[in-house]
Amino acid sequence: MKQFLIAGNWKMNTDINSTSDLLESIWNLKKNYSNSVQVLVCPPFTNLSQANKTLQDKPIHLGAQNCYWEPKGAFTGEISLDMIKSCGCNYVIIGHSERRSLFGETNQMINNKLHAILSSGLIPIVCIGETLEERREGRTFVVLEEQIVNSLEGIDEKIQDIVVAYEPVWAIGTGVAATEEQVDEAHNKLREMLNNKFGSTANKTLILYGGSVTSENADSIFKLTNVNGALIGGASLKAETFVTIINTAEKYV
Ligand code: PGA
């Protein structure tokens, strides 16, 4: 049976009150969740504790959008994995292209975070993806392979405990999602790269697509063999569209 993860990346949106409002709206629209379609929301750090209170024992997972790899100390402005765990999170997004391009995150830093997350028992969602320039130059798969090799260095059989999100940079927040053919090609290639590097254990790794996913295009993406869900920005901030996307995934399990 195919496994899905539908993850909302709220980015730097919502405050304490609107976090609860949005979660309550999602819950009011959808109360039954399939074991094969895990649902995750990733609000800003400052709202995680409130989100945890609002979600209580509901079958919606909570995640952070970033973390630091050191456990504690003089790292002003950073957030440790124990802090994230104490807010009720079980997922952490790392390597988002906005973190790479705006905040200088390198594959080495992402690899440090990845190892720390795996040691903490949380589930990392590692984002990778090519820029428009790299795609135009025909370097998409070289770039993806480089990101896979360097950011996933040293995790071996723990490959099955991580989630990979393929997010072409040119599709994020632009309203221009990758076409069905582009998603299919990239995800098949990624599965092949993961299998080559980690062996058949990598068949268990969930590979999400991200970049302008909407309630309209979700169906054409979720039906693809090597797509296990989506990392959703803008469309996760509206309860109706987020729930429609979750329901769409349920058609394919
Ligand atoms: P988007 O963002 O759905 O708004 O394009 C996706 C992401 O950045 O994870």
PDB file of N, CA and C in Angstrom, residues 126-215:
ATOM      1  N   VAL A 126      14.082  16.377   4.422  1.00  0.00           N
ATOM      2  CA  VAL A 126      15.229  17.031   3.794  1.00  0.00           C
ATOM      3  C   VAL A 126      14.815  17.551   2.417  1.00  0.00           C
ATOM      4  N   CYS A 127      14.907  18.879   2.245  1.00  0.00           N
ATOM      5  CA  CYS A 127      14.488  19.475   0.971  1.00  0.00           C
ATOM      6  C   CYS A 127      15.666  19.601   0.014  1.00  0.00           C
ATOM      7  N   ILE A 128      15.393  19.261  -1.241  1.00  0.00           N
ATOM      8  CA  ILE A 128      16.389  19.430  -2.300  1.00  0.00           C
ATOM      9  C   ILE A 128      15.672  19.985  -3.527  1.00  0.00           C
ATOM     10  N   GLY A 129      16.431  20.530  -4.453  1.00  0.00           N
ATOM     11  CA  GLY A 129      15.788  21.025  -5.674  1.00  0.00           C
ATOM     12  C   GLY A 129      16.701  21.934  -6.461  1.00  0.00           C
ATOM     13  N   GLU A 130      16.481  21.984  -7.766  1.00  0.00           N
ATOM     14  CA  GLU A 130      17.329  22.772  -8.650  1.00  0.00           C
ATOM     15  C   GLU A 130      16.729  24.158  -8.907  1.00  0.00           C
ATOM     16  N   THR A 131      17.579  25.113  -9.246  1.00  0.00           N
ATOM     17  CA  THR A 131      17.097  26.443  -9.638  1.00  0.00           C
ATOM     18  C   THR A 131      16.701  26.393 -11.117  1.00  0.00           C
ATOM     19  N   LEU A 132      16.048  27.459 -11.569  1.00  0.00           N
ATOM     20  CA  LEU A 132      15.638  27.523 -12.975  1.00  0.00           C
ATOM     21  C   LEU A 132      16.870  27.514 -13.886  1.00  0.00           C
ATOM     22  N   GLU A 133      17.880  28.245 -13.466  1.00  0.00           N
ATOM     23  CA  GLU A 133      19.115  28.305 -14.256  1.00  0.00           C
ATOM     24  C   GLU A 133      19.740  26.912 -14.397  1.00  0.00           C
ATOM     25  N   GLU A 134      19.780  26.186 -13.292  1.00  0.00           N
ATOM     26  CA  GLU A 134      20.359  24.833 -13.328  1.00  0.00           C
ATOM     27  C   GLU A 134      19.538  23.915 -14.234  1.00  0.00           C
ATOM     28  N   ARG A 135      18.216  24.068 -14.203  1.00  0.00           N
ATOM     29  CA  ARG A 135      17.365  23.245 -15.084  1.00  0.00           C
ATOM     30  C   ARG A 135      17.624  23.619 -16.544  1.00  0.00           C
ATOM     31  N   ARG A 136      17.673  24.925 -16.832  1.00  0.00           N
ATOM     32  CA  ARG A 136      17.881  25.379 -18.218  1.00  0.00           C
ATOM     33  C   ARG A 136      19.229  24.893 -18.757  1.00  0.00           C
ATOM     34  N   GLU A 137      20.198  24.793 -17.869  1.00  0.00           N
ATOM     35  CA  GLU A 137      21.528  24.321 -18.296  1.00  0.00           C
ATOM     36  C   GLU A 137      21.600  22.795 -18.375  1.00  0.00           C
ATOM     37  N   GLY A 138      20.475  22.136 -18.111  1.00  0.00           N
ATOM     38  CA  GLY A 138      20.437  20.667 -18.190  1.00  0.00           C
ATOM     39  C   GLY A 138      21.146  19.995 -17.032  1.00  0.00           C
ATOM     40  N   ARG A 139      21.280  20.722 -15.885  1.00  0.00           N
ATOM     41  CA  ARG A 139      22.050  20.170 -14.770  1.00  0.00           C
ATOM     42  C   ARG A 139      21.177  19.685 -13.610  1.00  0.00           C
ATOM     43  N   THR A 140      19.872  19.573 -13.851  1.00  0.00           N
ATOM     44  CA  THR A 140      18.951  19.209 -12.762  1.00  0.00           C
ATOM     45  C   THR A 140      19.420  17.976 -11.984  1.00  0.00           C
ATOM     46  N   PHE A 141      19.722  16.908 -12.694  1.00  0.00           N
ATOM     47  CA  PHE A 141      20.018  15.662 -11.977  1.00  0.00           C
ATOM     48  C   PHE A 141      21.419  15.645 -11.368  1.00  0.00           C
ATOM     49  N   VAL A 142      22.311  16.428 -11.941  1.00  0.00           N
ATOM     50  CA  VAL A 142      23.649  16.564 -11.331  1.00  0.00           C
ATOM     51  C   VAL A 142      23.507  17.280  -9.982  1.00  0.00           C
ATOM     52  N   VAL A 143      22.687  18.337  -9.988  1.00  0.00           N
ATOM     53  CA  VAL A 143      22.486  19.116  -8.760  1.00  0.00           C
ATOM     54  C   VAL A 143      21.775  18.271  -7.700  1.00  0.00           C
ATOM     55  N   LEU A 144      20.737  17.545  -8.114  1.00  0.00           N
ATOM     56  CA  LEU A 144      20.001  16.719  -7.143  1.00  0.00           C
ATOM     57  C   LEU A 144      20.911  15.646  -6.548  1.00  0.00           C
ATOM     58  N   GLU A 145      21.736  15.050  -7.411  1.00  0.00           N
ATOM     59  CA  GLU A 145      22.637  14.000  -6.931  1.00  0.00           C
ATOM     60  C   GLU A 145      23.641  14.578  -5.930  1.00  0.00           C
ATOM     61  N   GLU A 146      24.157  15.759  -6.244  1.00  0.00           N
ATOM     62  CA  GLU A 146      25.127  16.408  -5.345  1.00  0.00           C
ATOM     63  C   GLU A 146      24.472  16.697  -3.981  1.00  0.00           C
ATOM     64  N   GLN A 147      23.225  17.180  -4.028  1.00  0.00           N
ATOM     65  CA  GLN A 147      22.521  17.484  -2.769  1.00  0.00           C
ATOM     66  C   GLN A 147      22.263  16.204  -1.984  1.00  0.00           C
ATOM     67  N   ILE A 148      21.866  15.146  -2.696  1.00  0.00           N
ATOM     68  CA  ILE A 148      21.611  13.852  -2.026  1.00  0.00           C
ATOM     69  C   ILE A 148      22.905  13.329  -1.386  1.00  0.00           C
ATOM     70  N   VAL A 149      23.960  13.269  -2.187  1.00  0.00           N
ATOM     71  CA  VAL A 149      25.215  12.683  -1.707  1.00  0.00           C
ATOM     72  C   VAL A 149      25.739  13.467  -0.497  1.00  0.00           C
ATOM     73  N   ASN A 150      25.754  14.798  -0.591  1.00  0.00           N
ATOM     74  CA  ASN A 150      26.369  15.592   0.480  1.00  0.00           C
ATOM     75  C   ASN A 150      25.468  15.807   1.688  1.00  0.00           C
ATOM     76  N   SER A 151      24.179  16.042   1.459  1.00  0.00           N
ATOM     77  CA  SER A 151      23.361  16.312   2.643  1.00  0.00           C
ATOM     78  C   SER A 151      22.988  15.018   3.372  1.00  0.00           C
ATOM     79  N   LEU A 152      22.990  13.880   2.672  1.00  0.00           N
ATOM     80  CA  LEU A 152      22.617  12.619   3.334  1.00  0.00           C
ATOM     81  C   LEU A 152      23.830  11.767   3.731  1.00  0.00           C
ATOM     82  N   GLU A 153      25.009  12.341   3.672  1.00  0.00           N
ATOM     83  CA  GLU A 153      26.233  11.606   3.974  1.00  0.00           C
ATOM     84  C   GLU A 153      26.175  10.915   5.352  1.00  0.00           C
ATOM     85  N   GLY A 154      26.500   9.616   5.354  1.00  0.00           N
ATOM     86  CA  GLY A 154      26.703   8.908   6.626  1.00  0.00           C
ATOM     87  C   GLY A 154      25.451   8.412   7.321  1.00  0.00           C
ATOM     88  N   ILE A 155      24.300   8.423   6.654  1.00  0.00           N
ATOM     89  CA  ILE A 155      23.106   7.986   7.409  1.00  0.00           C
ATOM     90  C   ILE A 155      22.765   6.510   7.181  1.00  0.00           C
ATOM     91  N   ASP A 156      23.378   5.908   6.153  1.00  0.00           N
ATOM     92  CA  ASP A 156      23.224   4.462   5.902  1.00  0.00           C
ATOM     93  C   ASP A 156      21.776   3.964   5.983  1.00  0.00           C
ATOM     94  N   GLU A 157      21.556   2.942   6.850  1.00  0.00           N
ATOM     95  CA  GLU A 157      20.210   2.324   6.833  1.00  0.00           C
ATOM     96  C   GLU A 157      19.126   3.240   7.404  1.00  0.00           C
ATOM     97  N   LYS A 158      19.552   4.360   8.010  1.00  0.00           N
ATOM     98  CA  LYS A 158      18.552   5.310   8.528  1.00  0.00           C
ATOM     99  C   LYS A 158      17.848   6.065   7.404  1.00  0.00           C
ATOM    100  N   ILE A 159      18.247   5.774   6.173  1.00  0.00           N
ATOM    101  CA  ILE A 159      17.574   6.368   5.016  1.00  0.00           C
ATOM    102  C   ILE A 159      16.068   6.117   5.092  1.00  0.00           C
ATOM    103  N   GLN A 160      15.666   4.978   5.683  1.00  0.00           N
ATOM    104  CA  GLN A 160      14.229   4.666   5.744  1.00  0.00           C
ATOM    105  C   GLN A 160      13.489   5.526   6.772  1.00  0.00           C
ATOM    106  N   ASP A 161      14.257   6.212   7.645  1.00  0.00           N
ATOM    107  CA  ASP A 161      13.621   7.048   8.677  1.00  0.00           C
ATOM    108  C   ASP A 161      13.522   8.508   8.260  1.00  0.00           C
ATOM    109  N   ILE A 162      13.946   8.805   7.039  1.00  0.00           N
ATOM    110  CA  ILE A 162      13.894  10.211   6.635  1.00  0.00           C
ATOM    111  C   ILE A 162      12.883  10.401   5.500  1.00  0.00           C
ATOM    112  N   VAL A 163      12.491  11.645   5.318  1.00  0.00           N
ATOM    113  CA  VAL A 163      11.606  12.014   4.211  1.00  0.00           C
ATOM    114  C   VAL A 163      12.411  12.963   3.322  1.00  0.00           C
ATOM    115  N   VAL A 164      12.320  12.756   2.015  1.00  0.00           N
ATOM    116  CA  VAL A 164      12.981  13.670   1.066  1.00  0.00           C
ATOM    117  C   VAL A 164      11.898  14.482   0.381  1.00  0.00           C
ATOM    118  N   ALA A 165      12.095  15.795   0.299  1.00  0.00           N
ATOM    119  CA  ALA A 165      11.129  16.631  -0.429  1.00  0.00           C
ATOM    120  C   ALA A 165      11.819  17.230  -1.648  1.00  0.00           C
ATOM    121  N   TYR A 166      11.322  16.855  -2.833  1.00  0.00           N
ATOM    122  CA  TYR A 166      11.843  17.449  -4.066  1.00  0.00           C
ATOM    123  C   TYR A 166      11.070  18.730  -4.323  1.00  0.00           C
ATOM    124  N   GLU A 167      11.781  19.861  -4.221  1.00  0.00           N
ATOM    125  CA  GLU A 167      11.138  21.152  -4.418  1.00  0.00           C
ATOM    126  C   GLU A 167      11.940  21.972  -5.427  1.00  0.00           C
ATOM    127  N   PRO A 168      11.560  21.912  -6.719  1.00  0.00           N
ATOM    128  CA  PRO A 168      12.268  22.759  -7.675  1.00  0.00           C
ATOM    129  C   PRO A 168      12.116  24.225  -7.258  1.00  0.00           C
ATOM    130  N   VAL A 169      13.237  24.924  -7.136  1.00  0.00           N
ATOM    131  CA  VAL A 169      13.223  26.268  -6.561  1.00  0.00           C
ATOM    132  C   VAL A 169      12.292  27.196  -7.358  1.00  0.00           C
ATOM    133  N   TRP A 170      12.278  27.005  -8.673  1.00  0.00           N
ATOM    134  CA  TRP A 170      11.476  27.851  -9.564  1.00  0.00           C
ATOM    135  C   TRP A 170       9.970  27.617  -9.404  1.00  0.00           C
ATOM    136  N   ALA A 171       9.588  26.565  -8.722  1.00  0.00           N
ATOM    137  CA  ALA A 171       8.157  26.262  -8.550  1.00  0.00           C
ATOM    138  C   ALA A 171       7.640  26.723  -7.185  1.00  0.00           C
ATOM    139  N   ILE A 172       8.545  27.131  -6.288  1.00  0.00           N
ATOM    140  CA  ILE A 172       8.130  27.480  -4.923  1.00  0.00           C
ATOM    141  C   ILE A 172       7.541  28.887  -4.883  1.00  0.00           C
ATOM    142  N   GLY A 173       6.283  28.949  -4.494  1.00  0.00           N
ATOM    143  CA  GLY A 173       5.625  30.243  -4.311  1.00  0.00           C
ATOM    144  C   GLY A 173       5.391  31.023  -5.589  1.00  0.00           C
ATOM    145  N   THR A 174       5.566  30.382  -6.734  1.00  0.00           N
ATOM    146  CA  THR A 174       5.441  31.096  -8.007  1.00  0.00           C
ATOM    147  C   THR A 174       4.094  30.865  -8.686  1.00  0.00           C
ATOM    148  N   GLY A 175       3.361  29.848  -8.238  1.00  0.00           N
ATOM    149  CA  GLY A 175       2.120  29.489  -8.922  1.00  0.00           C
ATOM    150  C   GLY A 175       2.390  28.629 -10.153  1.00  0.00           C
ATOM    151  N   VAL A 176       3.666  28.357 -10.427  1.00  0.00           N
ATOM    152  CA  VAL A 176       4.014  27.517 -11.585  1.00  0.00           C
ATOM    153  C   VAL A 176       4.590  26.201 -11.058  1.00  0.00           C
ATOM    154  N   ALA A 177       3.713  25.209 -10.876  1.00  0.00           N
ATOM    155  CA  ALA A 177       4.184  23.905 -10.400  1.00  0.00           C
ATOM    156  C   ALA A 177       4.924  23.193 -11.524  1.00  0.00           C
ATOM    157  N   ALA A 178       5.774  22.257 -11.172  1.00  0.00           N
ATOM    158  CA  ALA A 178       6.386  21.400 -12.193  1.00  0.00           C
ATOM    159  C   ALA A 178       5.266  20.618 -12.880  1.00  0.00           C
ATOM    160  N   THR A 179       5.450  20.291 -14.155  1.00  0.00           N
ATOM    161  CA  THR A 179       4.423  19.521 -14.868  1.00  0.00           C
ATOM    162  C   THR A 179       4.440  18.074 -14.357  1.00  0.00           C
ATOM    163  N   GLU A 180       3.367  17.367 -14.683  1.00  0.00           N
ATOM    164  CA  GLU A 180       3.275  15.953 -14.283  1.00  0.00           C
ATOM    165  C   GLU A 180       4.505  15.181 -14.794  1.00  0.00           C
ATOM    166  N   GLU A 181       4.914  15.461 -16.023  1.00  0.00           N
ATOM    167  CA  GLU A 181       6.063  14.755 -16.613  1.00  0.00           C
ATOM    168  C   GLU A 181       7.346  15.099 -15.850  1.00  0.00           C
ATOM    169  N   GLN A 182       7.507  16.385 -15.505  1.00  0.00           N
ATOM    170  CA  GLN A 182       8.727  16.794 -14.782  1.00  0.00           C
ATOM    171  C   GLN A 182       8.774  16.162 -13.389  1.00  0.00           C
ATOM    172  N   VAL A 183       7.630  16.103 -12.711  1.00  0.00           N
ATOM    173  CA  VAL A 183       7.603  15.510 -11.372  1.00  0.00           C
ATOM    174  C   VAL A 183       7.897  14.014 -11.482  1.00  0.00           C
ATOM    175  N   ASP A 184       7.255  13.371 -12.446  1.00  0.00           N
ATOM    176  CA  ASP A 184       7.435  11.930 -12.626  1.00  0.00           C
ATOM    177  C   ASP A 184       8.910  11.605 -12.888  1.00  0.00           C
ATOM    178  N   GLU A 185       9.499  12.344 -13.816  1.00  0.00           N
ATOM    179  CA  GLU A 185      10.902  12.104 -14.188  1.00  0.00           C
ATOM    180  C   GLU A 185      11.826  12.307 -12.972  1.00  0.00           C
ATOM    181  N   ALA A 186      11.613  13.426 -12.255  1.00  0.00           N
ATOM    182  CA  ALA A 186      12.496  13.729 -11.120  1.00  0.00           C
ATOM    183  C   ALA A 186      12.343  12.699  -9.999  1.00  0.00           C
ATOM    184  N   HIS A 187      11.107  12.321  -9.691  1.00  0.00           N
ATOM    185  CA  HIS A 187      10.901  11.385  -8.580  1.00  0.00           C
ATOM    186  C   HIS A 187      11.420   9.984  -8.923  1.00  0.00           C
ATOM    187  N   ASN A 188      11.241   9.570 -10.173  1.00  0.00           N
ATOM    188  CA  ASN A 188      11.783   8.260 -10.571  1.00  0.00           C
ATOM    189  C   ASN A 188      13.304   8.268 -10.463  1.00  0.00           C
ATOM    190  N   LYS A 189      13.881   9.377 -10.899  1.00  0.00           N
ATOM    191  CA  LYS A 189      15.343   9.517 -10.859  1.00  0.00           C
ATOM    192  C   LYS A 189      15.835   9.546  -9.400  1.00  0.00           C
ATOM    193  N   LEU A 190      15.099  10.257  -8.544  1.00  0.00           N
ATOM    194  CA  LEU A 190      15.498  10.335  -7.135  1.00  0.00           C
ATOM    195  C   LEU A 190      15.437   8.966  -6.465  1.00  0.00           C
ATOM    196  N   ARG A 191      14.382   8.209  -6.773  1.00  0.00           N
ATOM    197  CA  ARG A 191      14.272   6.861  -6.197  1.00  0.00           C
ATOM    198  C   ARG A 191      15.482   6.026  -6.641  1.00  0.00           C
ATOM    199  N   GLU A 192      15.829   6.167  -7.918  1.00  0.00           N
ATOM    200  CA  GLU A 192      16.973   5.422  -8.458  1.00  0.00           C
ATOM    201  C   GLU A 192      18.279   5.839  -7.751  1.00  0.00           C
ATOM    202  N   MET A 193      18.456   7.160  -7.572  1.00  0.00           N
ATOM    203  CA  MET A 193      19.678   7.649  -6.895  1.00  0.00           C
ATOM    204  C   MET A 193      19.746   7.119  -5.462  1.00  0.00           C
ATOM    205  N   LEU A 194      18.606   7.148  -4.762  1.00  0.00           N
ATOM    206  CA  LEU A 194      18.585   6.684  -3.369  1.00  0.00           C
ATOM    207  C   LEU A 194      18.872   5.185  -3.306  1.00  0.00           C
ATOM    208  N   ASN A 195      18.302   4.445  -4.266  1.00  0.00           N
ATOM    209  CA  ASN A 195      18.557   2.996  -4.310  1.00  0.00           C
ATOM    210  C   ASN A 195      20.025   2.705  -4.587  1.00  0.00           C
ATOM    211  N   ASN A 196      20.616   3.481  -5.502  1.00  0.00           N
ATOM    212  CA  ASN A 196      22.026   3.271  -5.836  1.00  0.00           C
ATOM    213  C   ASN A 196      22.917   3.548  -4.624  1.00  0.00           C
ATOM    214  N   LYS A 197      22.556   4.591  -3.867  1.00  0.00           N
ATOM    215  CA  LYS A 197      23.421   4.970  -2.748  1.00  0.00           C
ATOM    216  C   LYS A 197      23.158   4.129  -1.496  1.00  0.00           C
ATOM    217  N   PHE A 198      21.884   3.764  -1.259  1.00  0.00           N
ATOM    218  CA  PHE A 198      21.537   3.134   0.019  1.00  0.00           C
ATOM    219  C   PHE A 198      20.995   1.716  -0.106  1.00  0.00           C
ATOM    220  N   GLY A 199      20.805   1.241  -1.341  1.00  0.00           N
ATOM    221  CA  GLY A 199      20.231  -0.096  -1.515  1.00  0.00           C
ATOM    222  C   GLY A 199      18.713  -0.078  -1.396  1.00  0.00           C
ATOM    223  N   SER A 200      18.137  -1.278  -1.324  1.00  0.00           N
ATOM    224  CA  SER A 200      16.670  -1.377  -1.422  1.00  0.00           C
ATOM    225  C   SER A 200      15.938  -0.806  -0.202  1.00  0.00           C
ATOM    226  N   THR A 201      16.662  -0.586   0.923  1.00  0.00           N
ATOM    227  CA  THR A 201      16.036   0.058   2.092  1.00  0.00           C
ATOM    228  C   THR A 201      15.418   1.392   1.686  1.00  0.00           C
ATOM    229  N   ALA A 202      16.028   2.028   0.685  1.00  0.00           N
ATOM    230  CA  ALA A 202      15.563   3.355   0.259  1.00  0.00           C
ATOM    231  C   ALA A 202      14.201   3.308  -0.416  1.00  0.00           C
ATOM    232  N   ASN A 203      13.699   2.101  -0.689  1.00  0.00           N
ATOM    233  CA  ASN A 203      12.329   2.028  -1.234  1.00  0.00           C
ATOM    234  C   ASN A 203      11.305   2.498  -0.214  1.00  0.00           C
ATOM    235  N   LYS A 204      11.711   2.472   1.085  1.00  0.00           N
ATOM    236  CA  LYS A 204      10.778   2.884   2.148  1.00  0.00           C
ATOM    237  C   LYS A 204      10.787   4.403   2.372  1.00  0.00           C
ATOM    238  N   THR A 205      11.761   5.089   1.787  1.00  0.00           N
ATOM    239  CA  THR A 205      11.867   6.544   1.995  1.00  0.00           C
ATOM    240  C   THR A 205      10.727   7.259   1.270  1.00  0.00           C
ATOM    241  N   LEU A 206      10.009   8.099   2.006  1.00  0.00           N
ATOM    242  CA  LEU A 206       8.942   8.863   1.352  1.00  0.00           C
ATOM    243  C   LEU A 206       9.571  10.010   0.566  1.00  0.00           C
ATOM    244  N   ILE A 207       9.106  10.200  -0.667  1.00  0.00           N
ATOM    245  CA  ILE A 207       9.592  11.327  -1.484  1.00  0.00           C
ATOM    246  C   ILE A 207       8.395  12.238  -1.778  1.00  0.00           C
ATOM    247  N   LEU A 208       8.453  13.446  -1.212  1.00  0.00           N
ATOM    248  CA  LEU A 208       7.366  14.416  -1.391  1.00  0.00           C
ATOM    249  C   LEU A 208       7.707  15.361  -2.536  1.00  0.00           C
ATOM    250  N   TYR A 209       6.678  15.885  -3.173  1.00  0.00           N
ATOM    251  CA  TYR A 209       6.883  16.971  -4.132  1.00  0.00           C
ATOM    252  C   TYR A 209       6.455  18.273  -3.458  1.00  0.00           C
ATOM    253  N   GLY A 210       7.174  19.352  -3.733  1.00  0.00           N
ATOM    254  CA  GLY A 210       6.781  20.672  -3.224  1.00  0.00           C
ATOM    255  C   GLY A 210       7.017  21.731  -4.273  1.00  0.00           C
ATOM    256  N   GLY A 211       6.142  22.721  -4.293  1.00  0.00           N
ATOM    257  CA  GLY A 211       6.270  23.827  -5.248  1.00  0.00           C
ATOM    258  C   GLY A 211       4.945  24.088  -5.936  1.00  0.00           C
ATOM    259  N   SER A 212       4.180  25.062  -5.375  1.00  0.00           N
ATOM    260  CA  SER A 212       2.893  25.468  -5.963  1.00  0.00           C
ATOM    261  C   SER A 212       1.891  24.325  -6.077  1.00  0.00           C
ATOM    262  N   VAL A 213       1.890  23.437  -5.070  1.00  0.00           N
ATOM    263  CA  VAL A 213       0.844  22.404  -5.026  1.00  0.00           C
ATOM    264  C   VAL A 213      -0.471  23.087  -4.632  1.00  0.00           C
ATOM    265  N   THR A 214      -1.542  22.730  -5.340  1.00  0.00           N
ATOM    266  CA  THR A 214      -2.868  23.287  -5.051  1.00  0.00           C
ATOM    267  C   THR A 214      -3.876  22.146  -5.002  1.00  0.00           C
ATOM    268  N   SER A 215      -5.113  22.493  -4.626  1.00  0.00           N
ATOM    269  CA  SER A 215      -6.159  21.462  -4.633  1.00  0.00           C
ATOM    270  C   SER A 215      -6.474  21.045  -6.072  1.00  0.00           C
TER     271      SER A 215
END
